[in-house]
Short mmCIF file of C-alpha atoms in Angstrom, two decimals:
data_model
loop_
_atom_site.label_atom_id
_atom_site.label_comp_id
_atom_site.label_asym_id
_atom_site.label_seq_id
_atom_site.Cartn_x
_atom_site.Cartn_y
_atom_site.Cartn_z
CA UNK S 1 -58.61 0.25 38.13
CA UNK S 2 -59.71 1.75 34.79
CA UNK S 3 -61.34 -1.33 33.30
CA UNK S 4 -58.74 -1.62 30.55
CA UNK S 5 -58.17 -4.75 28.51
CA UNK S 6 -55.64 -5.90 25.94
CA UNK S 7 -56.96 -5.66 22.37
CA UNK S 8 -53.84 -6.84 20.46
CA UNK S 9 -50.20 -7.75 20.62
CA UNK S 10 -47.63 -6.01 18.41
CA UNK S 11 -44.53 -7.39 16.68
CA UNK S 12 -41.90 -6.07 14.28
CA UNK S 13 -40.73 -8.32 11.45
CA UNK S 14 -38.19 -8.35 8.61
CA UNK S 15 -39.72 -11.10 6.48
CA UNK S 16 -38.53 -9.51 3.22
CA UNK S 17 -35.03 -10.74 4.13
CA UNK S 18 -35.99 -14.32 3.33
CA UNK S 19 -36.20 -17.74 4.99
CA UNK S 20 -33.03 -17.19 7.02
CA UNK S 21 -34.86 -14.79 9.36
CA UNK S 22 -37.82 -17.12 9.97
CA UNK S 23 -36.54 -18.85 13.12
CA UNK S 24 -35.67 -15.59 14.90
CA UNK S 25 -38.94 -14.04 13.75
CA UNK S 26 -41.01 -16.95 15.01
CA UNK S 27 -39.22 -17.00 18.37
CA UNK S 28 -40.27 -13.38 18.90
CA UNK S 29 -43.76 -13.69 17.43
CA UNK S 30 -44.64 -16.84 19.35
CA UNK S 31 -43.81 -15.20 22.69
CA UNK S 32 -46.00 -12.18 21.95
CA UNK S 33 -48.78 -14.32 20.48
CA UNK S 34 -48.85 -16.56 23.55
CA UNK S 35 -49.15 -13.55 25.86
CA UNK S 36 -51.76 -11.94 23.60
CA UNK S 37 -53.91 -15.06 23.70
CA UNK S 38 -53.49 -15.37 27.47
CA UNK S 39 -54.79 -11.81 27.85
CA UNK S 40 -57.93 -12.62 25.84
CA UNK S 41 -57.14 -10.55 22.75
CA UNK S 42 -57.76 -11.71 19.17
CA UNK S 43 -55.27 -9.76 17.04
CA UNK S 44 -51.57 -9.55 16.38
CA UNK S 45 -50.46 -6.27 14.79
CA UNK S 46 -47.46 -6.88 12.51
CA UNK S 47 -45.22 -3.93 11.62
CA UNK S 48 -42.53 -4.25 8.92
CA UNK S 49 -38.99 -3.30 9.88
CA UNK S 50 -37.66 0.20 9.18
CA UNK S 51 -35.47 0.73 6.13
CA UNK S 52 -33.74 3.61 7.91
CA UNK S 53 -33.01 4.08 11.58
CA UNK S 54 -35.83 6.02 13.23
CA UNK S 55 -33.41 7.71 15.65
CA UNK S 56 -30.24 8.39 13.66
CA UNK S 57 -31.92 8.50 10.20
CA UNK S 58 -29.07 6.38 8.82
CA UNK S 59 -30.21 4.12 5.95
CA UNK S 60 -30.30 0.45 6.95
CA UNK S 61 -31.17 -0.84 3.49
CA UNK S 62 -32.76 0.45 0.23
CA UNK S 63 -36.24 1.97 0.53
CA UNK S 64 -37.53 -0.12 -2.40
CA UNK S 65 -37.69 -3.91 -2.36
CA UNK S 66 -36.61 -6.11 -5.24
CA UNK S 67 -39.12 -8.50 -6.82
CA UNK S 68 -37.55 -11.36 -4.88
CA UNK S 69 -37.82 -9.44 -1.61
CA UNK S 70 -41.50 -8.74 -2.31
CA UNK S 71 -42.03 -12.49 -2.74
CA UNK S 72 -40.23 -13.14 0.55
CA UNK S 73 -42.35 -10.49 2.27
CA UNK S 74 -45.74 -11.65 1.00
CA UNK S 75 -45.01 -15.37 1.26
CA UNK S 76 -43.50 -14.95 4.71
CA UNK S 77 -46.47 -12.94 5.93
CA UNK S 78 -48.89 -15.62 4.73
CA UNK S 79 -46.84 -18.28 6.51
CA UNK S 80 -46.80 -16.16 9.66
CA UNK S 81 -50.57 -15.69 9.50
CA UNK S 82 -51.13 -19.41 9.05
CA UNK S 83 -48.88 -20.37 11.96
CA UNK S 84 -50.32 -17.73 14.30
CA UNK S 85 -53.88 -18.81 13.49
CA UNK S 86 -53.23 -22.53 13.82
CA UNK S 87 -51.14 -22.35 17.00
CA UNK S 88 -52.70 -19.43 18.86
CA UNK S 89 -56.08 -18.75 17.27
CA UNK S 90 -55.15 -15.15 16.48
CA UNK S 91 -55.54 -13.16 13.28
CA UNK S 92 -52.70 -10.96 12.03
CA UNK S 93 -53.25 -7.40 10.81
CA UNK S 94 -50.32 -5.82 8.98
CA UNK S 95 -49.64 -2.17 9.86
CA UNK S 96 -48.43 0.10 7.01
CA UNK S 97 -45.88 2.36 8.66
CA UNK S 98 -43.71 5.33 7.76
CA UNK S 99 -40.13 4.52 6.73
CA UNK S 100 -40.94 0.86 6.11
CA UNK S 101 -41.48 -1.01 2.84
CA UNK S 102 -45.27 -1.04 3.31
CA UNK S 103 -46.10 2.65 3.44
CA UNK S 104 -47.53 4.40 0.36
CA UNK S 105 -50.77 3.66 -1.50
CA UNK S 106 -48.77 1.88 -4.20
CA UNK S 107 -46.90 -0.34 -1.75
CA UNK S 108 -49.98 -1.13 0.35
CA UNK S 109 -51.99 -2.10 -2.74
CA UNK S 110 -49.14 -4.25 -4.03
CA UNK S 111 -48.89 -6.02 -0.68
CA UNK S 112 -52.63 -6.62 -0.39
CA UNK S 113 -52.97 -7.80 -3.98
CA UNK S 114 -50.20 -10.35 -3.43
CA UNK S 115 -51.47 -11.85 -0.15
CA UNK S 116 -54.37 -14.17 0.69
CA UNK S 117 -57.31 -12.13 2.06
CA UNK S 118 -58.41 -15.10 4.16
CA UNK S 119 -55.07 -15.02 5.98
CA UNK S 120 -53.65 -11.50 6.00
CA UNK S 121 -55.62 -8.55 7.33
CA UNK S 122 -54.69 -4.88 7.56
CA UNK S 123 -54.31 -2.53 10.51
CA UNK S 124 -55.07 0.88 9.03
CA UNK S 125 -53.21 3.62 10.88
CA UNK S 126 -54.79 6.77 9.51
CA UNK S 127 -51.88 8.97 10.61
CA UNK S 128 -49.13 6.85 9.11
CA UNK S 129 -51.11 6.42 5.90
CA UNK S 130 -51.65 10.19 5.59
CA UNK S 131 -47.97 10.76 6.43
CA UNK S 132 -47.10 8.58 3.43
CA UNK S 133 -49.59 10.34 1.13
CA UNK S 134 -52.42 7.81 1.36
CA UNK S 135 -56.19 8.37 1.46
CA UNK S 136 -57.72 6.32 4.30
CA UNK S 137 -61.30 6.63 3.05
CA UNK S 138 -60.28 5.42 -0.41
CA UNK S 139 -58.40 2.50 1.14
CA UNK S 140 -61.41 1.48 3.23
CA UNK S 141 -63.69 1.74 0.21
CA UNK S 142 -61.30 -0.25 -2.01
CA UNK S 143 -59.94 -2.88 0.37
CA UNK S 144 -62.55 -2.80 3.12
CA UNK S 145 -62.72 -6.57 3.46
CA UNK S 146 -59.03 -6.59 4.45
CA UNK S 147 -59.30 -4.12 7.32
CA UNK S 148 -59.46 -5.78 10.71
CA UNK S 149 -58.18 -3.09 13.05
CA UNK S 150 -57.87 0.70 13.18
CA UNK S 151 -55.35 3.12 14.65
CA UNK S 152 -57.02 6.53 14.57
CA UNK S 153 -54.25 9.09 14.31
CA UNK S 154 -53.66 12.44 12.65
CA UNK S 155 -50.79 14.45 11.20
CA UNK S 156 -50.17 18.19 11.26
CA UNK S 157 -50.31 19.15 7.55
CA UNK S 158 -47.93 22.10 7.93
CA UNK S 159 -45.25 20.06 9.65
CA UNK S 160 -45.83 17.19 7.19
CA UNK S 161 -45.22 19.57 4.27
CA UNK S 162 -41.90 20.51 5.87
CA UNK S 163 -41.04 16.84 6.43
CA UNK S 164 -41.75 16.00 2.78
CA UNK S 165 -39.92 19.06 1.47
CA UNK S 166 -36.78 18.41 3.52
CA UNK S 167 -36.83 14.60 3.41
CA UNK S 168 -36.95 14.38 7.21
CA UNK S 169 -36.97 10.80 8.55
CA UNK S 170 -39.83 9.56 10.70
CA UNK S 171 -38.12 9.71 14.12
CA UNK S 172 -37.07 13.36 13.85
CA UNK S 173 -40.45 14.17 12.28
CA UNK S 174 -42.22 12.83 15.37
CA UNK S 175 -39.97 14.98 17.57
CA UNK S 176 -41.07 17.98 15.49
CA UNK S 177 -44.71 17.14 16.31
CA UNK S 178 -45.85 15.79 12.93
CA UNK S 179 -48.29 13.47 14.70
CA UNK S 180 -50.76 15.77 16.42
CA UNK S 181 -53.59 15.32 18.88
CA UNK S 182 -56.94 14.48 17.23
CA UNK S 183 -58.96 16.30 16.03
CA UNK S 184 -56.37 18.98 15.22
CA UNK S 185 -54.93 17.43 12.04
CA UNK S 186 -55.66 15.28 9.01
CA UNK S 187 -57.31 13.12 7.89
CA UNK S 188 -60.69 14.29 9.19
CA UNK S 189 -62.04 11.55 11.42
CA UNK S 190 -65.73 11.74 10.48
CA UNK S 191 -65.35 10.45 6.88
CA UNK S 192 -62.98 7.72 8.03
CA UNK S 193 -65.37 6.56 10.74
CA UNK S 194 -68.33 6.67 8.36
CA UNK S 195 -66.46 4.56 5.81
CA UNK S 196 -65.40 2.09 8.51
CA UNK S 197 -68.93 1.84 9.88
CA UNK S 198 -70.13 1.18 6.35
CA UNK S 199 -68.20 -2.09 6.37
CA UNK S 200 -70.73 -3.50 8.80
CA UNK S 201 -68.16 -5.35 10.94
CA UNK S 202 -66.88 -4.97 14.49
CA UNK S 203 -63.48 -3.25 14.62
CA UNK S 204 -61.21 -2.22 17.44
CA UNK S 205 -60.34 1.46 16.94
CA UNK S 206 -57.42 2.72 19.01
CA UNK S 207 -56.97 6.50 19.27
CA UNK S 208 -53.25 7.26 19.20
CA UNK S 209 -50.66 9.99 19.01
CA UNK S 210 -47.00 9.20 18.28
CA UNK S 211 -44.96 11.47 20.56
CA UNK S 212 -41.74 9.81 21.62
CA UNK S 213 -39.78 10.78 23.54
CA UNK S 214 -41.99 12.97 25.71
CA UNK S 215 -42.65 13.64 29.40
CA UNK S 216 -45.20 11.21 30.86
CA UNK S 217 -47.59 14.02 31.80
CA UNK S 218 -47.64 15.65 28.36
CA UNK S 219 -50.17 13.42 26.53
#
């Protein structure tokens, strides 16, 4: 009724845990990829697993990966990209996300530097990147050729300062309203959009606001 179409599928993965998780990962990814292709979309958004529970805030594992886990993560993501492309004709875009192992500028750069740019793209979520202290414009200007998809989102800087000060996990931070309705927060959208347009490529840009749980009529 509203002329909507599917632009991407989304999956969560724990590839840093090594080859033993591949079969379960692929079972999940293949189902979503098949549906995504059937709906005429071209992208699969891949989100790393949380290192702490987003509801209870209990740590699931350390927030920093070992060198071996980084190799599992990057190698596994390249394998995933290759399989998804060959079997379903889709490109993967990895989504840096709060409370995961791909979050800060340092972690995002390390991940991108260690993966094949012809295989692994990036879904830049401007809100999550700002939440983790990153500069979206700088990322676009530095790694622009890697960006294949955008989530346009903002954070409330006052609530974010409280979250950082008190070490509040992502789930409770969302309940506090850290992700606000654009254009009421940061980063400013105009510089981000100008930088993205400067890449000279077609990008899906999804305007979002994380606000779970919430009444259906509140957004």
